[in-house]
Amino acid sequence: MLSTTTDGLREAAQLHAPAGVAGAPAVREVDVVVVGAGLSGSAAAVALARAGYRVALADRHAICPPQFRVEKFGGEQAESFRRLGLLEAIAAEATPFKTVMNLRRGVLIDQTHTPFYAIRYGDLVRVVRDQLPATATFLVDEVVDIQTRPEGQRVILGSDEVIDARLVVVATGMGEALWNSLGITRRATFEKHSVSFGFDLTPAQGSRFRYPALTYYGEGPADRIDYLTLFPMGDVTRANLFTFLDDRDPWFRAFRREPKATLLRTLPGLSSFLGDFQITSPVQAWVMNLYEVERHERDGVVLIGDAFQTNCPAAGIGVSRLLVDVERLCAVHAPRWLASPGMGRDKISEYYHDDVKQTSDRRALSLSLGRRLLTLDTSLQWRARRRQHFLRRRVVAWFRARRAAGGLDPA
Ligand SMILES: Cc1cc2nc3c(=O)[nH]c(=O)nc-3n(C[C@H](O)[C@H](O)[C@H](O)COP(=O)(O)OP(=O)(O)OC[C@H]3O[C@@H](n4cnc5c(N)ncnc54)[C@H](O)[C@@H]3O)c2cc1C
């Protein structure tokens, strides 16, 4: 087990052997242990440590491994990062972009002009972890057991080290190794809901992409493609392709074997906007199961981020939801709980019943399920909604363009 504080000098968490127990494993005492240092756990640990609590953050990986997760954010997500005091550091390492051309069937639907930031997930997590104050302790170890009580919690690491804390925040993402010891169960709301792909592109030699960022929607329900989004990331263009394919569909294999040819065959209007290109990285694929947890209202422990609920990547809502978890827990509930003795289930329940959190969870689930229907459903109702959705966007864009050209009275 490797233990570091951010300046390597101070150990704020107290480390001692239990009184009278010779040779017993060392016990570290903190106010809060955060288990899992992905985006949600790292952000929560930073917020709590900055608020003055003694925090230990534990993850089995010293460096977040390269993995396909969120790669761009903007709008309400940027605002949450700003409120958490993280945006400036993230923005300094991200690639900013603003204008996105939105296209379907070879035709421009509209353009959006919102500040966005592109950054690989490993870099995003590294930057957030780097914001941990020197008073916090980062432990590189696997948490193998969590014992919870109304008064105090005990976290056992793979190295046998023990951490005693008043509150345990579980931010272990989609892993479920700890669920048994916590008595929590997970219910699949939709297995194999979506399949997403991530890869890098560069323009053919000597050329430049006409549009640095574009979104290209699927042609219709038959291709099962929601959209392809292309955006600048460092010195490449990054592609996220969001689909509702079955992972046994022959398309899946064809795309992995010949990604460029398969993409152009499936989205025939794309090449006139993109020009020639090459795919310069392996294609990463992710099959997403949607789930929610059950029996999670327990003494001394709270779940945040993907550990609580997963969402469809195409809905672009996972980070909004996890940042609501982090903000509500760290700014509202945890300070109240820690101000009085005990950490019983009655306290913990307040977080799960928080109106803002519940609204955010419901919205994320509804957007996740809605994207699939908007892409695939061939009932009369959803065909009409799909047509209306794209038509409305084109009409709004037409009026905006006329107004900008001075052809319409803004009143
Ligand atoms: C393909 C894909 C694309 C996505 N795109 C978007 C998008 O465009 N927009 C958006 O908003 N959201 C998107 N998301 C969702 C977003 O990426 C996730 O919601 C977010 O990454 C979840 O972060 P987390 O910290 O909860 O979990 P994770 O990042 O999975 O972190 C969990 C951490 O816990 C650690 N851990 C687990 N078990 C233990 C243990 N026993 N002991 C110690 N450590 C442990 C792991 O090592 C890991 O570091 C996407 C997700 C996927 C899969």
Coordinates of C-alpha atoms and ligand atoms in Angstrom, one line a residue:
M1 CA 0.0 0.0 0.0
L2 CA 1.3 3.4 -0.9
S3 CA 0.2 6.4 1.1
T4 CA 0.8 10.0 0.0
T5 CA -0.2 13.4 1.0
T6 CA -0.1 16.0 -1.7
D7 CA 3.1 17.7 -0.5
G8 CA 4.6 14.5 0.7
L9 CA 5.3 16.1 4.1
R10 CA 2.2 16.2 6.2
E11 CA 0.1 13.3 7.4
A12 CA -3.1 14.9 8.7
A13 CA -4.8 11.6 9.3
Q14 CA -3.7 10.0 12.6
L15 CA -2.1 6.6 12.3
H16 CA -1.8 4.4 15.4
A17 CA -1.9 0.8 16.5
P18 CA -5.0 -0.1 18.5
A19 CA -4.2 0.3 22.3
G20 CA -2.9 -2.9 23.8
V21 CA -3.0 -4.9 20.6
A22 CA 0.6 -5.8 19.8
G23 CA 1.3 -6.4 16.1
A24 CA -2.3 -5.3 15.1
P25 CA -2.6 -3.5 11.8
A26 CA -2.3 0.3 11.9
V27 CA -5.5 2.2 12.3
R28 CA -5.9 5.6 10.6
E29 CA -8.5 7.9 11.9
V30 CA -10.3 10.5 9.7
D31 CA -13.7 12.2 9.5
V32 CA -14.5 10.8 6.0
V33 CA -13.2 8.0 3.9
V34 CA -13.9 8.2 0.2
V35 CA -13.7 4.8 -1.6
G36 CA -12.9 5.2 -5.3
A37 CA -11.0 8.1 -6.8
G38 CA -12.7 8.4 -10.2
L39 CA -14.3 11.7 -11.0
S40 CA -17.0 11.6 -8.3
G41 CA -14.8 10.3 -5.5
S42 CA -12.0 12.7 -6.3
A43 CA -14.3 15.7 -6.5
A44 CA -16.0 14.8 -3.2
A45 CA -12.7 14.3 -1.4
V46 CA -11.5 17.7 -2.7
A47 CA -14.7 19.5 -1.6
L48 CA -14.7 17.9 1.9
A49 CA -10.9 18.4 2.5
R50 CA -11.2 22.0 1.4
A51 CA -14.0 22.4 3.9
G52 CA -11.6 21.4 6.7
Y53 CA -12.5 17.7 7.3
R54 CA -9.9 15.0 7.7
V55 CA -10.3 13.0 4.5
A56 CA -8.7 9.8 3.2
L57 CA -9.3 9.0 -0.5
A58 CA -8.6 5.4 -1.5
D59 CA -8.3 3.9 -5.0
R60 CA -6.8 0.7 -6.2
H61 CA -5.0 2.6 -9.0
A62 CA -2.3 5.2 -8.4
I63 CA -3.1 6.7 -11.9
C64 CA -6.5 6.5 -13.4
P65 CA -6.0 4.0 -16.3
P66 CA -6.9 5.1 -19.8
Q67 CA -10.6 4.3 -20.3
F68 CA -13.5 5.5 -22.4
R69 CA -15.7 7.7 -20.2
V70 CA -16.9 11.3 -20.5
E71 CA -14.5 13.2 -22.8
K72 CA -16.2 16.6 -23.1
F73 CA -18.4 18.8 -21.0
G74 CA -20.0 22.2 -21.0
G75 CA -23.1 24.1 -19.9
E76 CA -24.5 23.0 -16.5
Q77 CA -21.5 20.6 -16.0
A78 CA -19.0 23.5 -16.4
E79 CA -21.1 25.6 -13.9
S80 CA -21.0 22.7 -11.3
F81 CA -17.2 22.4 -11.8
R82 CA -16.9 26.2 -11.3
R83 CA -19.0 26.1 -8.1
L84 CA -16.8 23.2 -6.8
G85 CA -13.7 25.4 -7.5
L86 CA -12.4 22.9 -10.1
L87 CA -13.1 24.5 -13.5
E88 CA -10.0 26.7 -13.7
A89 CA -7.6 23.8 -13.2
I90 CA -9.5 21.5 -15.6
A91 CA -9.9 24.2 -18.3
A92 CA -6.1 24.8 -18.2
E93 CA -5.5 21.2 -19.4
A94 CA -8.6 20.8 -21.7
T95 CA -9.1 21.8 -25.3
P96 CA -11.8 24.5 -25.5
F97 CA -14.3 24.7 -28.4
K98 CA -17.5 26.5 -29.0
T99 CA -19.2 26.2 -32.3
V100 CA -20.7 22.8 -33.3
M101 CA -22.3 22.1 -36.6
N102 CA -25.3 19.7 -36.2
L103 CA -26.1 17.6 -39.3
R104 CA -28.4 14.8 -40.4
R105 CA -28.9 13.1 -43.8
G106 CA -26.3 15.4 -45.4
V107 CA -28.2 18.6 -44.3
L108 CA -27.3 21.2 -41.7
I109 CA -29.9 21.2 -38.8
D110 CA -28.4 24.0 -36.8
Q111 CA -25.3 25.3 -35.0
T112 CA -24.7 25.5 -31.3
H113 CA -22.4 28.0 -29.7
T114 CA -21.8 26.9 -26.1
P115 CA -18.3 26.8 -24.5
F116 CA -17.2 23.2 -24.3
Y117 CA -14.0 21.5 -22.9
A118 CA -12.5 18.3 -24.2
I119 CA -10.2 16.2 -22.1
R120 CA -9.4 12.5 -21.8
Y121 CA -11.0 10.9 -18.7
G122 CA -7.6 9.9 -17.2
D123 CA -6.4 13.5 -17.4
L124 CA -9.7 14.9 -16.0
V125 CA -9.4 12.6 -13.0
R126 CA -5.7 13.4 -12.5
V127 CA -6.4 17.2 -12.5
V128 CA -9.2 16.8 -10.0
R129 CA -7.0 14.5 -7.8
D130 CA -4.3 17.1 -8.0
Q131 CA -6.6 19.6 -6.3
L132 CA -6.6 17.6 -3.1
P133 CA -5.3 19.8 -0.3
A134 CA -2.1 18.6 1.6
T135 CA -4.3 17.8 4.6
A136 CA -6.0 14.9 2.7
T137 CA -4.4 11.5 2.4
F138 CA -4.5 9.5 -0.9
L139 CA -4.1 5.8 -0.4
V140 CA -3.3 3.5 -3.3
D141 CA -5.0 0.3 -2.2
E142 CA -8.1 -1.8 -2.7
V143 CA -10.8 -1.5 -0.2
V144 CA -11.8 -5.1 0.6
D145 CA -14.4 -4.5 3.4
I146 CA -16.5 -1.8 4.9
Q147 CA -18.1 -2.3 8.3
T148 CA -20.8 0.3 9.2
R149 CA -22.5 1.2 12.4
P150 CA -24.6 4.2 13.6
E151 CA -21.6 5.6 15.5
G152 CA -18.4 4.9 13.6
Q153 CA -17.3 3.2 10.4
R154 CA -14.3 0.9 9.7
V155 CA -12.8 0.5 6.2
I156 CA -10.3 -2.4 5.6
L157 CA -7.7 -2.2 2.9
G158 CA -6.1 -5.0 1.0
S159 CA -2.8 -4.3 2.8
D160 CA -4.7 -4.9 6.1
E161 CA -4.5 -1.3 7.0
V162 CA -7.7 -0.1 8.8
I163 CA -9.3 3.3 8.6
D164 CA -11.8 4.5 11.1
A165 CA -14.1 7.3 10.0
R166 CA -17.4 8.9 10.9
L167 CA -18.7 8.7 7.3
V168 CA -17.8 6.4 4.3
V169 CA -18.5 7.8 0.8
V170 CA -18.6 5.0 -1.8
A171 CA -17.7 6.2 -5.3
T172 CA -16.6 2.9 -6.8
G173 CA -18.3 3.4 -10.2
M174 CA -19.7 0.3 -11.8
G175 CA -17.7 -2.2 -9.7
E176 CA -19.8 -4.1 -7.3
A177 CA -17.2 -6.0 -5.3
L178 CA -18.2 -4.2 -2.0
W179 CA -22.0 -4.5 -2.4
N180 CA -22.1 -7.8 -0.5
S181 CA -20.2 -6.5 2.6
L182 CA -22.5 -3.5 2.6
G183 CA -25.7 -5.5 2.1
I184 CA -26.6 -3.3 -0.9
T185 CA -28.1 -4.8 -4.1
R186 CA -28.2 -3.5 -7.6
R187 CA -31.2 -3.7 -10.0
A188 CA -30.7 -3.6 -13.7
T189 CA -33.2 -1.0 -15.2
F190 CA -31.9 -1.9 -18.8
E191 CA -29.2 -4.4 -19.7
K192 CA -27.1 -3.6 -22.8
H193 CA -28.9 -0.4 -23.2
S194 CA -26.4 1.2 -25.5
V195 CA -23.0 0.7 -27.2
S196 CA -20.5 3.6 -27.5
F197 CA -17.3 3.9 -29.4
G198 CA -14.4 6.3 -29.0
F199 CA -11.5 6.9 -31.4
D200 CA -9.1 9.5 -32.8
L201 CA -9.2 11.0 -36.3
T202 CA -6.9 13.2 -38.3
P203 CA -7.6 14.8 -41.7
A204 CA -6.0 13.2 -44.7
Q205 CA -2.5 14.4 -45.2
G206 CA -2.1 18.1 -46.0
S207 CA -5.8 19.0 -45.3
R208 CA -7.8 20.4 -42.4
F209 CA -11.3 19.6 -41.3
R210 CA -13.7 22.3 -42.4
Y211 CA -15.5 22.2 -39.1
P212 CA -13.5 21.6 -35.9
A213 CA -16.6 20.2 -34.1
L214 CA -19.6 18.6 -35.6
T215 CA -22.5 16.2 -34.6
Y216 CA -23.9 13.9 -37.2
Y217 CA -27.1 12.1 -36.3
G218 CA -28.1 8.6 -37.5
E219 CA -30.1 8.4 -40.7
G220 CA -33.1 6.6 -39.1
P221 CA -34.1 3.7 -36.8
A222 CA -32.6 1.1 -39.1
D223 CA -29.0 2.1 -38.5
R224 CA -29.5 2.2 -34.7
I225 CA -27.1 5.2 -34.5
D226 CA -28.0 8.1 -32.2
Y227 CA -25.1 10.4 -33.2
L228 CA -21.5 10.7 -33.9
T229 CA -19.8 13.7 -32.3
L230 CA -16.4 15.0 -33.4
F231 CA -14.5 17.6 -31.4
P232 CA -10.9 18.8 -31.1
M233 CA -8.8 17.2 -28.3
G234 CA -5.2 18.3 -28.2
D235 CA -3.7 17.7 -31.6
V236 CA -6.3 15.2 -32.8
T237 CA -10.0 15.2 -33.5
R238 CA -11.8 12.8 -31.1
A239 CA -14.9 10.9 -32.1
N240 CA -17.6 9.5 -29.8
L241 CA -20.1 7.4 -31.6
F242 CA -23.3 6.6 -29.6
T243 CA -25.5 3.7 -30.8
F244 CA -28.2 1.4 -29.6
L245 CA -26.8 -1.6 -31.4
D246 CA -27.0 -5.1 -30.2
D247 CA -23.5 -6.1 -29.3
R248 CA -23.9 -9.3 -31.3
D249 CA -24.9 -7.3 -34.5
P250 CA -22.5 -8.0 -37.4
W251 CA -22.1 -4.2 -37.7
F252 CA -20.2 -4.3 -34.5
R253 CA -17.6 -6.6 -35.9
A254 CA -17.4 -4.8 -39.2
F255 CA -16.9 -1.5 -37.5
R256 CA -14.0 -2.9 -35.4
R257 CA -12.4 -4.4 -38.4
E258 CA -12.9 -1.5 -40.9
P259 CA -14.1 1.5 -38.9
K260 CA -13.7 4.2 -41.6
A261 CA -15.4 2.3 -44.4
T262 CA -18.2 1.1 -42.1
L263 CA -18.8 4.6 -40.8
L264 CA -19.0 6.2 -44.2
R265 CA -21.3 3.4 -45.5
T266 CA -23.6 3.9 -42.5
L267 CA -23.6 7.7 -42.6
P268 CA -23.3 8.5 -46.3
G269 CA -23.8 12.2 -45.9
L270 CA -20.9 12.6 -43.5
S271 CA -18.0 12.7 -46.0
S272 CA -19.2 15.9 -47.7
F273 CA -18.9 17.8 -44.4
L274 CA -15.8 16.0 -43.1
G275 CA -13.6 15.4 -46.1
D276 CA -11.1 12.6 -46.2
F277 CA -9.7 11.4 -42.9
Q278 CA -7.9 8.5 -41.1
I279 CA -8.6 6.8 -37.8
T280 CA -5.4 7.0 -35.8
S281 CA -6.2 5.1 -32.6
P282 CA -7.7 1.8 -31.6
V283 CA -11.5 1.9 -31.4
Q284 CA -12.6 1.7 -27.8
A285 CA -16.1 0.2 -27.2
W286 CA -18.3 0.2 -24.2
V287 CA -21.6 -1.7 -23.7
M288 CA -23.6 0.1 -21.0
N289 CA -26.0 -1.4 -18.6
L290 CA -28.4 0.9 -16.7
Y291 CA -28.9 0.1 -13.1
E292 CA -30.0 1.6 -9.8
V293 CA -29.1 0.4 -6.3
E294 CA -31.5 -0.9 -3.7
R295 CA -31.3 -1.4 0.1
H296 CA -28.7 1.5 0.1
E297 CA -30.1 3.6 3.0
R298 CA -27.8 2.3 5.7
D299 CA -25.9 3.6 8.7
G300 CA -22.7 5.5 8.0
V301 CA -22.3 5.1 4.2
V302 CA -23.5 7.0 1.1
L303 CA -23.2 6.2 -2.6
I304 CA -22.4 8.8 -5.2
G305 CA -21.8 8.9 -9.0
D306 CA -22.0 5.7 -11.0
A307 CA -22.0 3.7 -7.8
F308 CA -25.5 5.0 -7.2
Q309 CA -26.9 5.1 -10.8
T310 CA -25.6 4.7 -14.3
N311 CA -26.9 6.6 -17.3
C312 CA -26.8 6.4 -21.1
P313 CA -23.6 8.0 -22.4
A314 CA -25.5 9.4 -25.4
A315 CA -27.6 11.4 -23.0
G316 CA -24.5 13.3 -21.9
I317 CA -25.9 13.5 -18.4
G318 CA -23.7 11.2 -16.2
V319 CA -21.4 14.0 -15.2
S320 CA -24.3 16.4 -14.4
R321 CA -25.8 13.8 -12.2
L322 CA -22.7 12.9 -10.4
L323 CA -21.8 16.5 -9.8
V324 CA -25.2 17.1 -8.2
D325 CA -24.5 14.1 -5.9
V326 CA -21.1 15.7 -5.0
E327 CA -22.5 19.2 -4.4
R328 CA -25.5 18.1 -2.4
L329 CA -23.5 15.7 -0.2
C330 CA -20.5 17.9 0.4
A331 CA -22.1 21.4 0.6
V332 CA -25.4 20.5 2.3
H333 CA -25.6 17.1 4.0
A334 CA -22.2 16.0 5.2
P335 CA -21.4 19.3 7.1
R336 CA -24.8 19.0 8.9
W337 CA -24.2 15.3 9.8
L338 CA -20.7 15.8 11.0
A339 CA -21.7 18.7 13.2
S340 CA -23.6 16.4 15.6
P341 CA -22.8 12.9 17.1
G342 CA -23.8 9.8 15.3
M343 CA -24.1 8.8 11.6
G344 CA -27.3 6.7 11.7
R345 CA -29.5 5.8 8.7
D346 CA -31.9 8.7 9.6
K347 CA -29.1 11.2 8.7
I348 CA -28.0 9.3 5.6
S349 CA -31.6 9.1 4.3
E350 CA -31.7 12.9 4.0
Y351 CA -29.3 12.8 1.1
Y352 CA -31.2 10.1 -0.9
H353 CA -34.4 12.0 -0.3
D354 CA -32.9 15.4 -1.2
D355 CA -35.3 17.0 -3.8
V356 CA -32.5 18.4 -5.9
K357 CA -30.8 14.9 -6.1
Q358 CA -34.0 13.1 -6.8
T359 CA -35.0 15.5 -9.6
S360 CA -31.5 15.1 -11.1
D361 CA -31.7 11.2 -10.8
R362 CA -35.1 11.1 -12.4
R363 CA -34.1 13.5 -15.2
A364 CA -31.0 11.4 -16.0
L365 CA -33.0 8.2 -16.2
S366 CA -35.7 9.7 -18.3
L367 CA -33.2 11.3 -20.8
S368 CA -31.3 8.0 -20.9
L369 CA -34.5 6.0 -21.8
G370 CA -35.8 8.8 -24.1
R371 CA -32.6 8.9 -26.3
R372 CA -33.1 5.2 -27.1
L373 CA -36.8 5.8 -28.1
L374 CA -36.0 8.9 -30.1
T375 CA -33.4 6.8 -32.1
L376 CA -35.1 3.5 -32.5
D377 CA -38.8 3.5 -31.9
T378 CA -40.9 3.1 -35.0
S379 CA -44.3 3.6 -33.5
L380 CA -46.4 6.4 -34.9
Q381 CA -45.9 8.5 -31.8
W382 CA -42.1 8.3 -31.8
R383 CA -41.8 8.7 -35.6
A384 CA -43.8 11.9 -35.2
R385 CA -41.7 13.1 -32.2
R386 CA -38.5 12.4 -34.1
R387 CA -39.7 14.4 -37.2
Q388 CA -40.9 17.2 -34.9
H389 CA -37.6 17.2 -32.9
F390 CA -35.4 17.8 -36.0
L391 CA -37.9 20.1 -37.7
R392 CA -38.2 22.3 -34.7
R393 CA -34.5 22.7 -34.5
R394 CA -34.2 23.6 -38.2
V395 CA -37.1 26.2 -37.9
V396 CA -35.5 27.8 -34.8
A397 CA -32.1 27.9 -36.6
W398 CA -33.8 29.5 -39.7
F399 CA -35.4 32.3 -37.6
R400 CA -32.2 32.9 -35.7
A401 CA -30.3 33.3 -39.0
R402 CA -32.9 35.7 -40.4
R403 CA -32.8 37.7 -37.2
A404 CA -29.0 37.8 -37.2
A405 CA -29.1 39.0 -40.8
G406 CA -31.5 41.8 -39.8
G407 CA -34.4 40.3 -41.7
L408 CA -36.7 39.9 -38.7
D409 CA -37.8 42.3 -36.0
P410 CA -36.6 40.8 -32.7
A411 CA -39.7 42.0 -30.9
Ligands
LIG1 C1 -18.3 5.2 -22.8 C2 -18.8 6.2 -21.9 C3 -19.0 7.5 -22.3 C4 -19.5 8.5 -21.5 N1 -19.7 9.8 -22.0 C5 -20.3 10.7 -21.2 C6 -20.6 12.0 -21.7 O1 -20.3 12.3 -22.8 N2 -21.1 12.9 -20.8 C7 -21.4 12.6 -19.5 O2 -21.9 13.5 -18.8 N3 -21.2 11.4 -19.0 C8 -20.6 10.4 -19.8 N4 -20.3 9.2 -19.3 C9 -20.6 8.9 -17.8 C10 -19.4 9.4 -16.9 O3 -18.2 9.1 -17.6 C11 -19.5 8.6 -15.6 O4 -20.7 9.0 -15.0 C12 -18.3 8.9 -14.7 O5 -17.1 8.7 -15.2 C13 -18.5 8.1 -13.4 O6 -17.4 8.5 -12.5 P1 -17.3 7.8 -11.1 O7 -16.3 8.5 -10.3 O8 -18.7 7.6 -10.4 O9 -16.9 6.3 -11.4 P2 -15.4 5.8 -12.0 O10 -14.8 6.8 -12.8 O11 -15.7 4.4 -12.6 O12 -14.5 5.6 -10.7 C14 -14.6 4.5 -9.8 C15 -13.2 4.4 -9.1 O13 -13.4 3.5 -8.0 C16 -12.2 2.7 -7.9 N5 -12.6 1.5 -7.2 C17 -13.6 0.6 -7.5 N6 -13.6 -0.3 -6.5 C18 -12.7 -0.1 -5.6 C19 -12.2 -0.7 -4.4 N7 -12.8 -1.8 -3.9 N8 -11.2 -0.2 -3.8 C20 -10.5 0.9 -4.2 N9 -10.9 1.6 -5.4 C21 -12.0 1.1 -6.1 C22 -11.8 2.5 -9.4 O14 -10.5 2.1 -9.5 C23 -12.2 3.8 -10.0 O15 -11.0 4.7 -10.0 C24 -19.8 8.2 -20.1 C25 -19.6 6.9 -19.6 C26 -19.1 5.9 -20.5 C27 -18.9 4.5 -20.0

